[in-house]
Coordinates of C-alpha atoms in Angstrom, one line a residue:
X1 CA 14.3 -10.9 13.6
X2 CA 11.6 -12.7 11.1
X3 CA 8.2 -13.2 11.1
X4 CA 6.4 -16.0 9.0
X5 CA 2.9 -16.1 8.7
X6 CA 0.5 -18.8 7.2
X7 CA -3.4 -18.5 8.6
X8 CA -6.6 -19.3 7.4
X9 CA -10.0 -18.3 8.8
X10 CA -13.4 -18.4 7.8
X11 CA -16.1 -15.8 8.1
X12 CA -19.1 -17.3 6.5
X13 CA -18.7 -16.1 2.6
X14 CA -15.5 -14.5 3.4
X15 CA -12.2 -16.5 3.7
X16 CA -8.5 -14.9 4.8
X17 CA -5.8 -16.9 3.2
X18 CA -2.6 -15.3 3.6
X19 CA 0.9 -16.6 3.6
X20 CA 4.2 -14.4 3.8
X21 CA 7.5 -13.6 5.5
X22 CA 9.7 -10.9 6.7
X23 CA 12.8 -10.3 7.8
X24 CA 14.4 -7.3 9.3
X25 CA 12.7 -4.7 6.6
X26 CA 8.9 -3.1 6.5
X27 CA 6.6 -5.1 4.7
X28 CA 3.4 -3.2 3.3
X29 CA 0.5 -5.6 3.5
X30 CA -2.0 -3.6 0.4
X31 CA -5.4 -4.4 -0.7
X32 CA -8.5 -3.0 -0.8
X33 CA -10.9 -2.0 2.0
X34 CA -12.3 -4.9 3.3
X35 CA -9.7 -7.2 1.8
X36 CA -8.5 -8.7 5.2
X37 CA -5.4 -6.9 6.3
X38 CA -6.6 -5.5 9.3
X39 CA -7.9 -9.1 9.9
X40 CA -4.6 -10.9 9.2
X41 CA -2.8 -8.0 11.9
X42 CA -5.2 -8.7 14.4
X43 CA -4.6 -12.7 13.8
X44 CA -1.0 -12.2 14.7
X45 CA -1.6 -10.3 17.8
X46 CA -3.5 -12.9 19.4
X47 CA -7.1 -10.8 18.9
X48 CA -8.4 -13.7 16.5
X49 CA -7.6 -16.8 16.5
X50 CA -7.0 -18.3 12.7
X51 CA -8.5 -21.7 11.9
X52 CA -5.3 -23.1 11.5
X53 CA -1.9 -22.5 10.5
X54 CA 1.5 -21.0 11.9
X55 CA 2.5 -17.5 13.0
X56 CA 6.5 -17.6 13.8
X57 CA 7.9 -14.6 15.2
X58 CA 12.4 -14.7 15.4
X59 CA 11.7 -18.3 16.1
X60 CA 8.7 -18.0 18.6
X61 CA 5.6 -20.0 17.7
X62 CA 2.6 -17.7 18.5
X63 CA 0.2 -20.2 17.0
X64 CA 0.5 -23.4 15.5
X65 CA -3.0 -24.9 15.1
X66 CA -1.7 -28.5 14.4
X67 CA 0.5 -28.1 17.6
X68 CA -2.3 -26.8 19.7
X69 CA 0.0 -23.5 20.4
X70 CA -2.0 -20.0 20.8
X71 CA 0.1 -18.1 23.5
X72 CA -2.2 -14.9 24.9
X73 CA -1.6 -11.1 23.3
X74 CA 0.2 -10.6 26.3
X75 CA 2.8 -13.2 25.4
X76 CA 2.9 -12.4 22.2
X77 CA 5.0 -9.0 22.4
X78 CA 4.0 -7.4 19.3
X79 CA 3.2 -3.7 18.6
X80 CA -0.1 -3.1 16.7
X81 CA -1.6 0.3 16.3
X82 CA -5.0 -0.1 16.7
X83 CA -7.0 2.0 13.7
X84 CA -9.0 3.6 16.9
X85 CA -5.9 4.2 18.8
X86 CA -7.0 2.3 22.0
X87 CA -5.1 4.9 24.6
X88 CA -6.6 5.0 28.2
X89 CA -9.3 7.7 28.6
X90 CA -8.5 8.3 32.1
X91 CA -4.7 8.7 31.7
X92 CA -2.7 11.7 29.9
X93 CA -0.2 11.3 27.4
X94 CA 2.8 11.4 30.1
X95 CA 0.9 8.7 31.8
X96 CA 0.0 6.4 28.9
X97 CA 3.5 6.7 27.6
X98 CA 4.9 6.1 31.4
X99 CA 2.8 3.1 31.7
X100 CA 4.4 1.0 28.6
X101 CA 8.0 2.4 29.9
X102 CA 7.6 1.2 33.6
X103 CA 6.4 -2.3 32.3
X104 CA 8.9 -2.7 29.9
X105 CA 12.3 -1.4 31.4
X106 CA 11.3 -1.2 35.2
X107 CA 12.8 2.6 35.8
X108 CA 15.9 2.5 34.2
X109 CA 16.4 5.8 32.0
X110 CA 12.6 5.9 32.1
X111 CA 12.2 10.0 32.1
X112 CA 14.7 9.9 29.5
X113 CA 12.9 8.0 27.1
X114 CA 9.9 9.7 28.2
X115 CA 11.2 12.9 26.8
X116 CA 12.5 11.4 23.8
X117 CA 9.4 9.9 22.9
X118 CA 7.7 13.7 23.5
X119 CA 10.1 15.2 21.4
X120 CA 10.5 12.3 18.7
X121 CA 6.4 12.6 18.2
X122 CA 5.8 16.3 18.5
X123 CA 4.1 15.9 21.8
X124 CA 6.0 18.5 23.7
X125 CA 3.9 20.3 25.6
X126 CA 0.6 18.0 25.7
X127 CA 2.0 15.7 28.4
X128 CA -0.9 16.6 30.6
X129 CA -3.7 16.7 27.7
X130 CA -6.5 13.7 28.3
X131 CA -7.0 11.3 25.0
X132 CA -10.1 13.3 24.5
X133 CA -8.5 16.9 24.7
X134 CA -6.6 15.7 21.6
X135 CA -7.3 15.8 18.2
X136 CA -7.7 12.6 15.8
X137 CA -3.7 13.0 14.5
X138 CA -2.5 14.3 18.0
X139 CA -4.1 11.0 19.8
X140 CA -2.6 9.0 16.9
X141 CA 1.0 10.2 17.6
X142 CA 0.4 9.3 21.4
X143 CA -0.6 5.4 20.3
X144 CA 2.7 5.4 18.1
X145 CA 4.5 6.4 20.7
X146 CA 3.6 3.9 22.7
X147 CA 4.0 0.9 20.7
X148 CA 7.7 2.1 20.1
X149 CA 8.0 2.5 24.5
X150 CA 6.9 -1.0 24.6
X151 CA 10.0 -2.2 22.8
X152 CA 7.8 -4.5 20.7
X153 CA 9.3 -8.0 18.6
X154 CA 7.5 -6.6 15.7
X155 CA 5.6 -3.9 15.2
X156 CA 1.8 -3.5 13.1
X157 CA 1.2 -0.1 12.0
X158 CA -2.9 0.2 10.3
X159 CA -2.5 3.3 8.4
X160 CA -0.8 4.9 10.4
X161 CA -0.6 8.3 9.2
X162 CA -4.4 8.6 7.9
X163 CA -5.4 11.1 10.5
X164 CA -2.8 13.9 10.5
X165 CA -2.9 17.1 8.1
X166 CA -0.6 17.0 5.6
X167 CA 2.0 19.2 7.3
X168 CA 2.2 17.0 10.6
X169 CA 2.4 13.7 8.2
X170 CA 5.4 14.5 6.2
X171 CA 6.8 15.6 10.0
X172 CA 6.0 12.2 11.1
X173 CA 6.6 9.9 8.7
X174 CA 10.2 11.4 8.3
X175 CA 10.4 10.5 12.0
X176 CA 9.0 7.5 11.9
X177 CA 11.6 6.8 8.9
X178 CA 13.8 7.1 10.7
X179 CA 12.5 4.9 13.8
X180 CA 11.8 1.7 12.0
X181 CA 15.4 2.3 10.4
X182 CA 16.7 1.8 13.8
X183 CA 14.5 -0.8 14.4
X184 CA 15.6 -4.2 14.4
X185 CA 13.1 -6.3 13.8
X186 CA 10.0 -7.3 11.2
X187 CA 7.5 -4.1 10.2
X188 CA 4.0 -5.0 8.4
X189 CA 2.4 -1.7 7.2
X190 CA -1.0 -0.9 6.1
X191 CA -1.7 2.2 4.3
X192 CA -3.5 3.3 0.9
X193 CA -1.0 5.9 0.2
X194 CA 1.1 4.4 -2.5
X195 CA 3.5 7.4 -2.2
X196 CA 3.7 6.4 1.6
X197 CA 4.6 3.2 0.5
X198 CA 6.8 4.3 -2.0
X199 CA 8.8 5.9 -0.1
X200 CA 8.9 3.7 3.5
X201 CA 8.5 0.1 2.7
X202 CA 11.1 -2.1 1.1
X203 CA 8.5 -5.3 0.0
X204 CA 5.0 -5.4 -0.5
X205 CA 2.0 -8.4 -0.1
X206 CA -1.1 -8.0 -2.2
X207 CA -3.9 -9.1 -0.2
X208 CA -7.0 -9.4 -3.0
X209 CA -10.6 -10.6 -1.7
X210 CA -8.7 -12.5 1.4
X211 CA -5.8 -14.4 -0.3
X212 CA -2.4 -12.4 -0.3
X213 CA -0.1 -13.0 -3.4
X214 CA 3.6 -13.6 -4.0
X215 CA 5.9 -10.9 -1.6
X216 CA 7.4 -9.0 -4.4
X217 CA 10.4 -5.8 -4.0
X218 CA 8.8 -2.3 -4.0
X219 CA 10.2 -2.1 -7.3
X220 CA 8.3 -5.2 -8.7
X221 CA 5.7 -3.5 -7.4
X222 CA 5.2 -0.5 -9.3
X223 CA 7.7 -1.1 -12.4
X224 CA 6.0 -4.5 -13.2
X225 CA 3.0 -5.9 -11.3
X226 CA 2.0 -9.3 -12.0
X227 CA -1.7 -9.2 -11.4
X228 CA -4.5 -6.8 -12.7
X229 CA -5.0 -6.4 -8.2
X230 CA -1.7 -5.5 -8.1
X231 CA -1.9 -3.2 -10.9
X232 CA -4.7 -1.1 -9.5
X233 CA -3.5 -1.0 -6.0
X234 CA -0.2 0.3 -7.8
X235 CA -1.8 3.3 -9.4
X236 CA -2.3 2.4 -12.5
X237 CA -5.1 3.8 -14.6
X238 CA -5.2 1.6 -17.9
X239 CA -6.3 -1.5 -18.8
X240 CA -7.7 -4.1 -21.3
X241 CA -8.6 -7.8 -21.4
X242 CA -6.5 -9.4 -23.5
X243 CA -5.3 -12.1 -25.1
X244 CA -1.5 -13.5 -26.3
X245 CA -1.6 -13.9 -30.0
X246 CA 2.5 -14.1 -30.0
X247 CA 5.2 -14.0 -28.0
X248 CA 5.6 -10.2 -28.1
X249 CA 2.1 -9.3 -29.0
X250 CA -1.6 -9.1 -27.6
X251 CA -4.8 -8.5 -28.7
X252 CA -6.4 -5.7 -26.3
X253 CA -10.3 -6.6 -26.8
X254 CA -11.7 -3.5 -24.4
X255 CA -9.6 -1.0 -27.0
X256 CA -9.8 -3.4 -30.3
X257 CA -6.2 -3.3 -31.1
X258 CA -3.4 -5.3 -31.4
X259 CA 0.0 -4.1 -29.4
X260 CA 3.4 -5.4 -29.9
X261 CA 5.2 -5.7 -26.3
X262 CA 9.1 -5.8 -26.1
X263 CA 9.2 -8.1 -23.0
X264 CA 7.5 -12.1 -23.2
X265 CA 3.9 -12.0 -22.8
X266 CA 3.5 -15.0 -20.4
X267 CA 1.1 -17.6 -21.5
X268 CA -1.4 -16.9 -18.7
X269 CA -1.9 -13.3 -19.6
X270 CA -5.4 -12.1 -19.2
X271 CA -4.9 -8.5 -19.2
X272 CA -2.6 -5.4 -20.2
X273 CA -1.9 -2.2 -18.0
X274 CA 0.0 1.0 -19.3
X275 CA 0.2 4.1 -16.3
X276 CA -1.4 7.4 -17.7
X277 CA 1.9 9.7 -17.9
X278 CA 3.4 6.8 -19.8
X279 CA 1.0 7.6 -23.0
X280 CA 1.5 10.0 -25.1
X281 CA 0.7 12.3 -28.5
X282 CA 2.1 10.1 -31.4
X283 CA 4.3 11.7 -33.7
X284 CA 6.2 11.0 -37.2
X285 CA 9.4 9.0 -36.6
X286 CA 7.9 8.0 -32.5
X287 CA 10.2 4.6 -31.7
X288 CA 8.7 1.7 -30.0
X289 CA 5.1 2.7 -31.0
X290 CA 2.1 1.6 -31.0
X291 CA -0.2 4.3 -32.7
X292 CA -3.8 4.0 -31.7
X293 CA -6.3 6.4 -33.0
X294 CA -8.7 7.8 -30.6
X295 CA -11.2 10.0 -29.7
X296 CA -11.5 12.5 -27.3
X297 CA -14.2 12.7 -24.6
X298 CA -13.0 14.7 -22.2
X299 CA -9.8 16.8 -21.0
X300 CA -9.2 17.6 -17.0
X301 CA -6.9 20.4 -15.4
X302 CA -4.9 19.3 -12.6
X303 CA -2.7 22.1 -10.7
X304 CA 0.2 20.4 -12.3
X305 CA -1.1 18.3 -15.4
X306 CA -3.6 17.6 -17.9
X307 CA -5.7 14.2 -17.5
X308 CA -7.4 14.0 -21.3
X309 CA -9.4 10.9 -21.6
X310 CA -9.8 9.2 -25.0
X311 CA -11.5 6.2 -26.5
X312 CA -10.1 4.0 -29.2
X313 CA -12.0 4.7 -32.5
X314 CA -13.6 1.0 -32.8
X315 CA -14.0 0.4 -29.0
X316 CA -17.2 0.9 -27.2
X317 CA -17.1 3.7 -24.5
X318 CA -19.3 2.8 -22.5
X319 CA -17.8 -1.0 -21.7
X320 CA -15.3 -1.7 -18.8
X321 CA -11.6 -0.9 -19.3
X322 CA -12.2 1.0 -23.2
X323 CA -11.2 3.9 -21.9
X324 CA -7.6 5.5 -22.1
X325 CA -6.2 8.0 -19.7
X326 CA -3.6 10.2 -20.1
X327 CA -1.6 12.1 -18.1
X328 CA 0.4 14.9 -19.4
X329 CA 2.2 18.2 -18.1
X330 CA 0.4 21.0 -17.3
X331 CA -0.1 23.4 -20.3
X332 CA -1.8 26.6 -21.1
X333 CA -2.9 25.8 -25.0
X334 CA -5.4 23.2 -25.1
X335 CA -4.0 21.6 -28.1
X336 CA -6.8 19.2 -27.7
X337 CA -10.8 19.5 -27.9
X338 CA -13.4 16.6 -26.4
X339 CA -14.6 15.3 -30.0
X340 CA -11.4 15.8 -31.7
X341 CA -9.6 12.5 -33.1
X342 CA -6.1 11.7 -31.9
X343 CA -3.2 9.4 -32.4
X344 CA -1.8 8.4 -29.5
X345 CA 1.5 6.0 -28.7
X346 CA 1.6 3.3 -26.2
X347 CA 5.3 2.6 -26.4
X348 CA 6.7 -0.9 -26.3
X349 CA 8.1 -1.3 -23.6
X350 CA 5.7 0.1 -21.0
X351 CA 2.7 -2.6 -21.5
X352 CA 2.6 -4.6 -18.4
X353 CA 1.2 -8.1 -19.1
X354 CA -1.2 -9.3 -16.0
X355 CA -3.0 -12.8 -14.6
X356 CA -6.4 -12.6 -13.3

């Protein structure tokens, strides 16, 4: 199965503009709040209607605005979990699971999957608990459940996993790993948890003010974004305006240095990002350096690492992007005091290059 979505619809000063595909793999749809990807979900389930464009789903036109198509939610068959959960107030969990089942298969094996479903999502003994006798992660395990009884074409998942504790989400998500493995069809996945979407999804689409950018591996992703969106979404803490003054170097205005990169810095190249934990203390005989000289301004204890926070000597710390993070294992010495100066080494081959 494949889905292939191209819509466009106006809100006044806001426009959604997004175009990808997927195949038979989860696709994480990332941006920031308010970016349109709970928009562009609810456009595929038939609960807005785009402008124009075309949503395909294994070969199924759900809208084609030139054609004049827009078949109803109902007709639709896709599985969207609904960031409020949307179960039936009136009905308890046996009875908003049985529901979907009874619809989808008639009754065949329907106790069966019933149970499974129970077991699958840790509902097991809440079978005759009311939506509101449930807590915010238990009701969210209930609307999962359903989507998977209703043996969806594709299946939408809004951050899915937001509302349980963080024992019951590493329960869930391993279960749900192993769900959408089974599953044979197109996933789109909405979350803020990069590690979430580390560690499920196979591609990802940017989605940046409205307008998604190129589908790119989960790989691509975090081992070399393209733009300085995808950069941030990605986790990384570092950046500087810049500008190509060779085909290996850049100038990084926001931290007034020049930096010698060992991949091609691409002609459009308006930025640089390097991740935290790949900076560290220079030292005599350091390969692929670039020694910048800092100073210190301030030094943060994590459970498991030190976050020290430095400022290139020349660069002005109070402008955008001039200061430097980072990350290193915990330690008990502080080697390091705020005020102190500090050469630091942003190795070669970990500058990442961005557009705009």
């Amino acid at each position: 199965m494949s889905i292939y979505v191209k819509i466009i619809k106006s809100f006044g000063n806001f426009v959604l503009n997004t175009e990808f595909e997927a195949g038979n793999e989860i696709l994480a749809l990332l941006g920031s709040s308010g970016s349109g990807k709970s928009m562009t979900l609810k456009c595929i389930a038939g609960i807005v209607k785009p402008d124009e464009g075309r949503i395909v789903v294994d070969g199924v036109t759900l809208f084609d605005s030139d054609k004049k198509i827009n078949l109803s939610p109902q007709e639709r068959h896709v599985g969207l979990l609904f960031q409020n959960y949307a179960l039936f107030p009136n009905m308890t969990v046996e009875q908003n699971l049985y529901t979907v089942l009874k619809n989808c298969n008639g009754q065949k094996n329907t106790k069966e999957r019933l149970d499974l479903l129970l077991e699958s999502f840790y509902l097991t003994g809440l079978e005759k608990h009311y939506p509101g006798q449930l807590s915010g992660g238990q009701q969210q395990r209930v609307a999962l459940a359903r989507i998977m009884a209703s043996d969806p074409k594709i299946i939408m998942l809004d951050e899915p996993l937001s509302a349980l504790d963080s024992y019951l989400r590493w329960q869930v998500e391993k279960e749900l790993t192993e769900i959408l493995g089974k599953y044979k069809g197109s996933t789109l996945y909405v979350s803020h948890n990069r590690d979430e979407v580390y560690r499920l999804c196979k591609k990802v689409c940017v989605i940046n003010k409205g307008h998604s950018e190129k589908v790119s591996s989960v790989n691509e992703f975090f081992n070399s974004p393209s733009t300085l969106a995808s950069a941030l979404l990605s986790g990384c803490k570092n950046y500087s305006k810049a500008e190509k003054l060779s085909h290996n170097t850049v100038h990084a205005f926001d931290w007034k240095v020049n930096l010698r990169c060992n991949t091609f810095i691409p002609d459009d190249t308006k930025y640089i990002g390097v991740r935290a934990h790949r900076i560290l203390p220079f030292r005599m005989g350091d390969e692929c350096q670039n020694k910048v000289i800092c100073r210190v301004l301030e030094i943060r204890h994590d459970l498991f690492s030190v976050i020290i926070t430095l400022t290139p000597q020349d660069a002005d710390p109070k402008k955008e992007f001039s200061q430097i993070q980072m990350e290193l294992p915990s330690i008990e010495d502080n080697f390091v005091l705020p005020g102190d100066i500090m050469a630091v080494n942003i190795p070669i081959d970990m500058i990442m290059p961005l557009r705009k």
